[in-house]
mmCIF file of C-alpha atoms in Angstrom:
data_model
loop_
_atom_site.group_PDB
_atom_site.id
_atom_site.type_symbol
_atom_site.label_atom_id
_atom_site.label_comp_id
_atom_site.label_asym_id
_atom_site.label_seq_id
_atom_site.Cartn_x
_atom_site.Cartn_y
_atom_site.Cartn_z
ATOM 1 C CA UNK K 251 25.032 -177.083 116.151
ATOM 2 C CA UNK K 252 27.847 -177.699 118.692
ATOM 3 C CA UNK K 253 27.028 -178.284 122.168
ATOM 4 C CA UNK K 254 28.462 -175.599 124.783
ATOM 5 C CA UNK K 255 29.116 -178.382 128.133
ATOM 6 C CA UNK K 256 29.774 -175.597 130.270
ATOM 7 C CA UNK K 257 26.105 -174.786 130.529
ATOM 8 C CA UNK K 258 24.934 -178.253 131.321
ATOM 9 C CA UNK K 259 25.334 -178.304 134.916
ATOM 10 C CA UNK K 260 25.213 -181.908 137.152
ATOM 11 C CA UNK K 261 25.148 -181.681 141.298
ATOM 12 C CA UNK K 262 28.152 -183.487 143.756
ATOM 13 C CA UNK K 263 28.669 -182.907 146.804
ATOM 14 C CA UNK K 264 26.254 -180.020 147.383
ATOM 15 C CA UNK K 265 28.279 -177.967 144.216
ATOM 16 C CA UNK K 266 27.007 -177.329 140.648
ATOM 17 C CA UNK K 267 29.611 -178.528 138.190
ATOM 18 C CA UNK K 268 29.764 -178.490 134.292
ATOM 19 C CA UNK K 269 29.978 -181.543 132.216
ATOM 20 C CA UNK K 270 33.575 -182.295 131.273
ATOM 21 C CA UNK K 271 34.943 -179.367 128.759
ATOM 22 C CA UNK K 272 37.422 -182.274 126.969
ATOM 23 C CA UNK K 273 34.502 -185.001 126.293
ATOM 24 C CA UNK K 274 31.329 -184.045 127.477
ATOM 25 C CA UNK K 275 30.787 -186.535 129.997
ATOM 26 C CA UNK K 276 28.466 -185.928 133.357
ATOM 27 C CA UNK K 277 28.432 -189.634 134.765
ATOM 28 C CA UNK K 278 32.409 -189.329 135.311
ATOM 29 C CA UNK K 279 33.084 -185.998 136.799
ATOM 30 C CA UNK K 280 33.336 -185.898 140.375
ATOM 31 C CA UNK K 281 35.914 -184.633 143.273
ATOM 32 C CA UNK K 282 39.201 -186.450 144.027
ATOM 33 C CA UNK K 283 40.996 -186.151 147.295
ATOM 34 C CA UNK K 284 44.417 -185.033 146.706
ATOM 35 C CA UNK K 285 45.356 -187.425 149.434
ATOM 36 C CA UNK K 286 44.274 -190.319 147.321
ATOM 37 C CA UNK K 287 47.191 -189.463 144.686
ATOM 38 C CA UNK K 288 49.582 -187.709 146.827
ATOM 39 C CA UNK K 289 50.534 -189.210 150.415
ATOM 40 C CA UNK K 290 51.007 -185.514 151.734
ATOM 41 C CA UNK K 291 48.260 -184.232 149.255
ATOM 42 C CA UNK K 292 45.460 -181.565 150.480
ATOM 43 C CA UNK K 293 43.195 -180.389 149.050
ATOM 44 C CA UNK K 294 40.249 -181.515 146.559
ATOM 45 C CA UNK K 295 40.334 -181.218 142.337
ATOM 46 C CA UNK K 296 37.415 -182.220 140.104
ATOM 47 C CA UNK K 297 38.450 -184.571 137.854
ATOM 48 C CA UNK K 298 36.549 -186.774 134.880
ATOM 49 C CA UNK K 299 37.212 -190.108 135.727
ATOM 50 C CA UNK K 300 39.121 -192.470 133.677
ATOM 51 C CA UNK K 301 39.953 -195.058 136.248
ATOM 52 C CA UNK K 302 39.219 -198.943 134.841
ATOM 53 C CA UNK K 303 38.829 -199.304 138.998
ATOM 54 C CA UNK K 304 35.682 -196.981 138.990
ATOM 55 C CA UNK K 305 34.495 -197.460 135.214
ATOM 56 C CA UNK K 306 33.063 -194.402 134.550
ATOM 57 C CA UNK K 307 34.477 -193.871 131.336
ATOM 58 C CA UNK K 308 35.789 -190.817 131.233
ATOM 59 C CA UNK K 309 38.614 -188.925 129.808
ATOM 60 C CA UNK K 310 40.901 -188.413 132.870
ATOM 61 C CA UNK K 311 40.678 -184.277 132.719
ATOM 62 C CA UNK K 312 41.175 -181.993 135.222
ATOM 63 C CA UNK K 313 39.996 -178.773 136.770
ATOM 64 C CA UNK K 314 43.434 -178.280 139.023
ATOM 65 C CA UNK K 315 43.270 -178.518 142.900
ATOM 66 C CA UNK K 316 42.043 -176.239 145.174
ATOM 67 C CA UNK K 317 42.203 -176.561 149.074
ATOM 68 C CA UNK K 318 38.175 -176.458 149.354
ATOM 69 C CA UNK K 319 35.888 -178.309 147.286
ATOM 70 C CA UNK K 320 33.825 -175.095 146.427
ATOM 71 C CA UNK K 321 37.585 -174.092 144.622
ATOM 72 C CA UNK K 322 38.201 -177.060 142.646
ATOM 73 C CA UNK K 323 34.170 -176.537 141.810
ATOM 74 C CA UNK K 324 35.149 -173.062 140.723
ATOM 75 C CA UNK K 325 38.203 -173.799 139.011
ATOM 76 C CA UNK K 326 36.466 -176.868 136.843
ATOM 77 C CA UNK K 327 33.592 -174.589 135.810
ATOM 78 C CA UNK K 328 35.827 -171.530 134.577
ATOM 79 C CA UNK K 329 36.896 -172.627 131.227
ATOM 80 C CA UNK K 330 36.650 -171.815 128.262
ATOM 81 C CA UNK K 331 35.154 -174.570 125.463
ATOM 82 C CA UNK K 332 36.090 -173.779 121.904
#
């Protein structure tokens, strides 16, 4: 029985996001400041974290940016897992 990740939600930041669509992961999906990887960057994405700096293991997917968090929390939940 395969597992659908899109109805598994986990809570940051006050928003209700999905487990990772690409590897199922909860523990690394969290919001990333588009200033972090862009000097003039606004804006916030969700993002599963694949950084060796944070170690959360995950796969380095994401949702796409948004200028508010509740859009990238939008954006990472609307997908479609095959």
């Amino acid at each position: 029985m395969e597992t659908n990740h899109a109805n598994i939600m986990i809570e940051e930041d006050g928003f209700a996001l999905a487990h990772c669509p690409f590897c199922g992961s909860s523990e690394a999906v969290g919001f990333v400041s588009a200033a972090e990887l862009y000097p003039d960057g606004n804006g916030y994405a969700v993002c599963c974290d694949a950084s060796t700096v944070n170690a959360m293991g995950g796969c380095g997917g994401v949702g796409g940016f948004d200028l508010t968090k509740s859009g990238a929390a939008t954006r990472w939940n609307r997908r479609s897992n095959t």
